[in-house]
Amino acid sequence: MTQPSSPKEALSLFHHRFVPGDRAISSLVLLLLHGTGGDEDDLLPLGPYLAPGAAVLSPRGRVLEHGAARFFRRLAEGVFDEEDLARRTEELADFIGAAREEYRLRDRSVVAVGFSNGANIAGSLLLRRPEVLDGAILFRAMVPFVPDKPPPLEGKPVYLGAGRADPIVHTTESERWATMLRAAGAEVTLHWSEMGHALSQEDIDAAREWLRGRFR
Ligand code: MLT
């Protein structure tokens, strides 16, 4: 995999949707990152619900697993191909930078909203390229990898939406992730719902409240 030679190339790597929003109402950009088997349209309705007026940037994962789109390769469920994850994280970070230029979003705050595999690459962005995100909402997220040294996440707000009955992400994994993020200085909210891996309306409403309290 070679590095994109220009911002235009970085932008064109990902099929994506961009919704400009209304700058008079919100200065946020929500980066929507779908779960395995989803696409760039999956989480679109969440954008205006979570943050009315926010711009929305929603890429489609470039890896196919038996036809299901993902953001990086895995060797088994919850076992990640860390080399591929590193490369795909850089690629996504470059895409975000290019989109900020192309869509004139330089003065906006970017908050990732990821579900499952999308939450895991958003977590990897926080660890590897923290400068591209101002905050993150991570639904049903795992520790993406363990970095050699903690990244600078001082004061960065991170919301972890975990399900007590999640058969894929165990409660201890959510707690481990919250502890790691806090150790790196992030301001972490770990929210528990009674759900499994799927999201409920309560999950989304709680994340909306959290976002409202932190970004305008
Ligand atoms: C992942 O691969 O990111 C996790 O296993 C979650 C999933 O996509 O099932």
Short mmCIF file of N, CA, C and O in Angstrom, two decimals, residues 82-160:
data_model
loop_
_atom_site.label_atom_id
_atom_site.label_comp_id
_atom_site.label_asym_id
_atom_site.label_seq_id
_atom_site.Cartn_x
_atom_site.Cartn_y
_atom_site.Cartn_z
N GLU A 82 -2.74 -6.16 13.13
CA GLU A 82 -2.28 -4.84 13.63
C GLU A 82 -1.51 -4.07 12.57
O GLU A 82 -1.53 -2.85 12.57
N GLU A 83 -0.82 -4.79 11.69
CA GLU A 83 -0.09 -4.09 10.63
C GLU A 83 -1.08 -3.40 9.68
O GLU A 83 -0.92 -2.25 9.32
N ASP A 84 -2.11 -4.14 9.33
CA ASP A 84 -3.13 -3.56 8.45
C ASP A 84 -3.86 -2.42 9.17
O ASP A 84 -4.11 -1.36 8.57
N LEU A 85 -4.14 -2.62 10.45
CA LEU A 85 -4.82 -1.57 11.22
C LEU A 85 -3.99 -0.29 11.22
O LEU A 85 -4.52 0.81 11.03
N ALA A 86 -2.68 -0.42 11.39
CA ALA A 86 -1.81 0.77 11.41
C ALA A 86 -1.90 1.51 10.07
O ALA A 86 -2.08 2.73 10.02
N ARG A 87 -1.78 0.76 8.98
CA ARG A 87 -1.81 1.39 7.65
C ARG A 87 -3.16 2.04 7.38
O ARG A 87 -3.26 3.14 6.87
N ARG A 88 -4.22 1.32 7.72
CA ARG A 88 -5.58 1.84 7.43
C ARG A 88 -5.88 3.06 8.29
O ARG A 88 -6.62 3.95 7.89
N THR A 89 -5.31 3.10 9.47
CA THR A 89 -5.51 4.26 10.35
C THR A 89 -4.85 5.49 9.75
O THR A 89 -5.44 6.58 9.72
N GLU A 90 -3.64 5.32 9.24
CA GLU A 90 -2.94 6.44 8.60
C GLU A 90 -3.74 6.93 7.38
O GLU A 90 -3.90 8.12 7.15
N GLU A 91 -4.24 5.96 6.62
CA GLU A 91 -5.01 6.27 5.41
C GLU A 91 -6.25 7.09 5.76
O GLU A 91 -6.58 8.09 5.12
N LEU A 92 -6.94 6.66 6.84
CA LEU A 92 -8.16 7.36 7.25
C LEU A 92 -7.82 8.76 7.79
O LEU A 92 -8.53 9.73 7.52
N ALA A 93 -6.72 8.86 8.53
CA ALA A 93 -6.30 10.18 9.04
C ALA A 93 -6.01 11.12 7.88
O ALA A 93 -6.39 12.30 7.89
N ASP A 94 -5.33 10.62 6.86
CA ASP A 94 -5.03 11.45 5.68
C ASP A 94 -6.33 11.86 4.98
O ASP A 94 -6.46 12.99 4.49
N PHE A 95 -7.28 10.95 4.92
CA PHE A 95 -8.58 11.26 4.31
C PHE A 95 -9.26 12.39 5.08
O PHE A 95 -9.80 13.32 4.48
N ILE A 96 -9.22 12.33 6.41
CA ILE A 96 -9.87 13.37 7.22
C ILE A 96 -9.21 14.72 6.95
O ILE A 96 -9.89 15.74 6.74
N GLY A 97 -7.88 14.73 6.91
CA GLY A 97 -7.16 15.97 6.63
C GLY A 97 -7.54 16.53 5.27
O GLY A 97 -7.79 17.74 5.11
N ALA A 98 -7.62 15.65 4.28
CA ALA A 98 -7.95 16.09 2.92
C ALA A 98 -9.39 16.61 2.86
O ALA A 98 -9.68 17.61 2.19
N ALA A 99 -10.29 15.95 3.58
CA ALA A 99 -11.70 16.38 3.57
C ALA A 99 -11.84 17.75 4.25
O ALA A 99 -12.65 18.58 3.82
N ARG A 100 -11.04 17.99 5.27
CA ARG A 100 -11.10 19.31 5.94
C ARG A 100 -10.72 20.42 4.97
O ARG A 100 -11.28 21.50 5.00
N GLU A 101 -9.74 20.12 4.12
CA GLU A 101 -9.33 21.12 3.12
C GLU A 101 -10.41 21.26 2.05
O GLU A 101 -10.90 22.35 1.77
N GLU A 102 -10.79 20.16 1.48
CA GLU A 102 -11.72 20.16 0.34
C GLU A 102 -13.06 20.79 0.71
O GLU A 102 -13.63 21.54 -0.07
N TYR A 103 -13.55 20.48 1.89
CA TYR A 103 -14.89 20.96 2.28
C TYR A 103 -14.82 22.17 3.21
O TYR A 103 -15.81 22.54 3.82
N ARG A 104 -13.66 22.76 3.30
CA ARG A 104 -13.45 24.00 4.11
C ARG A 104 -13.93 23.83 5.55
O ARG A 104 -14.81 24.55 6.03
N LEU A 105 -13.33 22.85 6.21
CA LEU A 105 -13.74 22.51 7.59
C LEU A 105 -12.61 22.77 8.59
O LEU A 105 -12.65 22.26 9.70
N ARG A 106 -11.62 23.56 8.16
CA ARG A 106 -10.42 23.70 9.00
C ARG A 106 -10.71 24.25 10.39
O ARG A 106 -10.05 23.90 11.34
N ASP A 107 -11.73 25.13 10.48
CA ASP A 107 -11.99 25.76 11.78
C ASP A 107 -13.01 24.98 12.62
O ASP A 107 -13.49 25.47 13.63
N ARG A 108 -13.38 23.79 12.19
CA ARG A 108 -14.40 23.02 12.92
C ARG A 108 -13.76 21.95 13.80
O ARG A 108 -12.67 21.47 13.53
N SER A 109 -14.51 21.54 14.81
CA SER A 109 -14.08 20.42 15.64
C SER A 109 -14.60 19.12 15.02
O SER A 109 -15.76 19.05 14.60
N VAL A 110 -13.75 18.11 14.98
CA VAL A 110 -14.15 16.82 14.41
C VAL A 110 -14.33 15.81 15.54
O VAL A 110 -13.40 15.57 16.31
N VAL A 111 -15.52 15.25 15.60
CA VAL A 111 -15.82 14.21 16.60
C VAL A 111 -16.20 12.93 15.85
O VAL A 111 -17.10 12.94 15.02
N ALA A 112 -15.47 11.85 16.12
CA ALA A 112 -15.79 10.56 15.50
C ALA A 112 -16.99 9.94 16.21
O ALA A 112 -17.13 10.06 17.44
N VAL A 113 -17.85 9.32 15.42
CA VAL A 113 -18.95 8.52 15.98
C VAL A 113 -18.84 7.15 15.32
O VAL A 113 -19.14 7.01 14.14
N GLY A 114 -18.33 6.17 16.06
CA GLY A 114 -18.09 4.87 15.45
C GLY A 114 -18.86 3.78 16.16
O GLY A 114 -19.06 3.82 17.37
N PHE A 115 -19.27 2.80 15.36
CA PHE A 115 -19.94 1.62 15.91
C PHE A 115 -19.10 0.38 15.61
O PHE A 115 -18.73 0.15 14.44
N SER A 116 -18.80 -0.41 16.65
CA SER A 116 -18.13 -1.69 16.49
C SER A 116 -16.82 -1.54 15.70
O SER A 116 -15.92 -0.86 16.16
N ASN A 117 -16.73 -2.11 14.50
CA ASN A 117 -15.48 -1.97 13.76
C ASN A 117 -15.13 -0.50 13.51
O ASN A 117 -13.95 -0.11 13.56
N GLY A 118 -16.15 0.32 13.27
CA GLY A 118 -15.92 1.77 13.08
C GLY A 118 -15.41 2.42 14.36
O GLY A 118 -14.56 3.32 14.34
N ALA A 119 -15.91 1.97 15.51
CA ALA A 119 -15.43 2.50 16.79
C ALA A 119 -13.98 2.06 17.01
O ALA A 119 -13.17 2.81 17.59
N ASN A 120 -13.65 0.86 16.53
CA ASN A 120 -12.29 0.37 16.76
C ASN A 120 -11.27 1.13 15.93
O ASN A 120 -10.17 1.42 16.40
N ILE A 121 -11.63 1.52 14.70
CA ILE A 121 -10.64 2.32 13.96
C ILE A 121 -10.62 3.75 14.50
O ILE A 121 -9.57 4.39 14.52
N ALA A 122 -11.73 4.23 15.01
CA ALA A 122 -11.71 5.56 15.64
C ALA A 122 -10.79 5.54 16.86
O ALA A 122 -10.02 6.47 17.09
N GLY A 123 -10.84 4.44 17.62
CA GLY A 123 -9.94 4.29 18.77
C GLY A 123 -8.50 4.26 18.32
O GLY A 123 -7.61 4.85 18.96
N SER A 124 -8.25 3.60 17.21
CA SER A 124 -6.89 3.54 16.68
C SER A 124 -6.43 4.93 16.22
O SER A 124 -5.26 5.29 16.41
N LEU A 125 -7.33 5.72 15.68
CA LEU A 125 -7.00 7.12 15.33
C LEU A 125 -6.58 7.88 16.60
O LEU A 125 -5.60 8.63 16.59
N LEU A 126 -7.32 7.68 17.68
CA LEU A 126 -6.98 8.37 18.94
C LEU A 126 -5.58 8.00 19.41
O LEU A 126 -4.84 8.84 19.92
N LEU A 127 -5.23 6.74 19.25
CA LEU A 127 -3.93 6.28 19.74
C LEU A 127 -2.78 6.66 18.82
O LEU A 127 -1.67 6.92 19.26
N ARG A 128 -3.05 6.67 17.49
CA ARG A 128 -1.96 6.82 16.53
C ARG A 128 -1.89 8.22 15.93
O ARG A 128 -0.82 8.73 15.64
N ARG A 129 -3.05 8.84 15.70
CA ARG A 129 -3.10 10.17 15.08
C ARG A 129 -4.08 11.06 15.85
O ARG A 129 -5.10 11.50 15.30
N PRO A 130 -3.82 11.28 17.15
CA PRO A 130 -4.81 11.98 17.99
C PRO A 130 -5.13 13.38 17.51
O PRO A 130 -6.20 13.91 17.82
N GLU A 131 -4.24 13.98 16.71
CA GLU A 131 -4.48 15.36 16.27
C GLU A 131 -5.67 15.48 15.31
O GLU A 131 -6.18 16.58 15.13
N VAL A 132 -6.11 14.38 14.71
CA VAL A 132 -7.19 14.51 13.72
C VAL A 132 -8.58 14.50 14.37
O VAL A 132 -9.57 14.82 13.72
N LEU A 133 -8.67 14.15 15.67
CA LEU A 133 -9.98 14.12 16.33
C LEU A 133 -9.99 15.03 17.55
O LEU A 133 -9.03 15.08 18.32
N ASP A 134 -11.11 15.73 17.74
CA ASP A 134 -11.29 16.56 18.93
C ASP A 134 -12.03 15.80 20.02
O ASP A 134 -12.09 16.25 21.16
N GLY A 135 -12.64 14.71 19.65
CA GLY A 135 -13.37 13.89 20.61
C GLY A 135 -13.91 12.66 19.88
O GLY A 135 -13.77 12.55 18.65
N ALA A 136 -14.50 11.74 20.63
CA ALA A 136 -15.00 10.52 19.99
C ALA A 136 -16.13 9.91 20.80
O ALA A 136 -16.11 9.92 22.04
N ILE A 137 -17.10 9.39 20.04
CA ILE A 137 -18.16 8.56 20.62
C ILE A 137 -17.92 7.16 20.08
O ILE A 137 -17.99 6.95 18.86
N LEU A 138 -17.62 6.23 20.96
CA LEU A 138 -17.26 4.88 20.53
C LEU A 138 -18.29 3.90 21.08
O LEU A 138 -18.33 3.64 22.28
N PHE A 139 -19.14 3.40 20.19
CA PHE A 139 -20.16 2.43 20.60
C PHE A 139 -19.61 1.02 20.43
O PHE A 139 -19.19 0.63 19.33
N ARG A 140 -19.66 0.22 21.50
CA ARG A 140 -19.27 -1.20 21.47
C ARG A 140 -17.83 -1.36 20.97
O ARG A 140 -17.53 -2.13 20.05
N ALA A 141 -16.93 -0.61 21.61
CA ALA A 141 -15.54 -0.55 21.16
C ALA A 141 -14.64 -1.49 21.96
O ALA A 141 -14.88 -1.75 23.14
N MET A 142 -13.59 -1.96 21.28
CA MET A 142 -12.53 -2.74 21.95
C MET A 142 -11.25 -1.94 21.96
O MET A 142 -11.11 -0.98 21.21
N VAL A 143 -10.28 -2.39 22.75
CA VAL A 143 -8.94 -1.81 22.68
C VAL A 143 -8.40 -2.17 21.29
O VAL A 143 -8.28 -3.35 20.97
N PRO A 144 -8.09 -1.18 20.44
CA PRO A 144 -7.66 -1.54 19.08
C PRO A 144 -6.26 -2.13 19.03
O PRO A 144 -5.99 -3.07 18.27
N PHE A 145 -5.35 -1.58 19.83
CA PHE A 145 -4.00 -2.13 19.98
C PHE A 145 -3.40 -1.44 21.22
O PHE A 145 -3.95 -0.44 21.70
N VAL A 146 -2.28 -1.97 21.69
CA VAL A 146 -1.64 -1.36 22.86
C VAL A 146 -0.40 -0.61 22.36
O VAL A 146 0.54 -1.23 21.88
N PRO A 147 -0.41 0.72 22.45
CA PRO A 147 0.73 1.48 21.93
C PRO A 147 1.95 1.36 22.86
O PRO A 147 1.79 1.07 24.04
N ASP A 148 3.14 1.60 22.30
CA ASP A 148 4.37 1.54 23.11
C ASP A 148 4.34 2.59 24.21
O ASP A 148 4.75 2.35 25.33
N LYS A 149 3.89 3.81 23.83
CA LYS A 149 3.74 4.83 24.88
C LYS A 149 2.39 5.51 24.69
O LYS A 149 1.89 5.60 23.55
N PRO A 150 1.78 5.99 25.79
CA PRO A 150 0.44 6.57 25.66
C PRO A 150 0.47 7.84 24.80
O PRO A 150 1.42 8.62 24.90
N PRO A 151 -0.53 8.02 23.95
CA PRO A 151 -0.59 9.22 23.12
C PRO A 151 -1.04 10.42 23.96
O PRO A 151 -1.58 10.24 25.05
N PRO A 152 -0.83 11.65 23.46
CA PRO A 152 -1.26 12.82 24.23
C PRO A 152 -2.75 13.07 24.05
O PRO A 152 -3.19 13.64 23.06
N LEU A 153 -3.54 12.63 25.00
CA LEU A 153 -5.01 12.79 24.89
C LEU A 153 -5.56 13.70 25.98
O LEU A 153 -6.77 13.66 26.26
N GLU A 154 -4.70 14.56 26.55
CA GLU A 154 -5.13 15.42 27.67
C GLU A 154 -6.41 16.17 27.34
O GLU A 154 -6.47 16.91 26.35
N GLY A 155 -7.42 15.96 28.17
CA GLY A 155 -8.66 16.71 28.06
C GLY A 155 -9.54 16.30 26.88
O GLY A 155 -10.62 16.86 26.70
N LYS A 156 -9.11 15.35 26.06
CA LYS A 156 -9.95 14.97 24.91
C LYS A 156 -11.16 14.18 25.42
O LYS A 156 -10.99 13.17 26.11
N PRO A 157 -12.37 14.63 25.09
CA PRO A 157 -13.54 13.90 25.56
C PRO A 157 -13.80 12.63 24.74
O PRO A 157 -13.85 12.67 23.52
N VAL A 158 -13.96 11.53 25.44
CA VAL A 158 -14.25 10.25 24.78
C VAL A 158 -15.43 9.60 25.50
O VAL A 158 -15.41 9.46 26.72
N TYR A 159 -16.42 9.22 24.72
CA TYR A 159 -17.60 8.54 25.26
C TYR A 159 -17.54 7.08 24.83
O TYR A 159 -17.46 6.78 23.64
N LEU A 160 -17.57 6.18 25.79
CA LEU A 160 -17.60 4.75 25.47
C LEU A 160 -19.00 4.24 25.78
O LEU A 160 -19.43 4.26 26.94
#
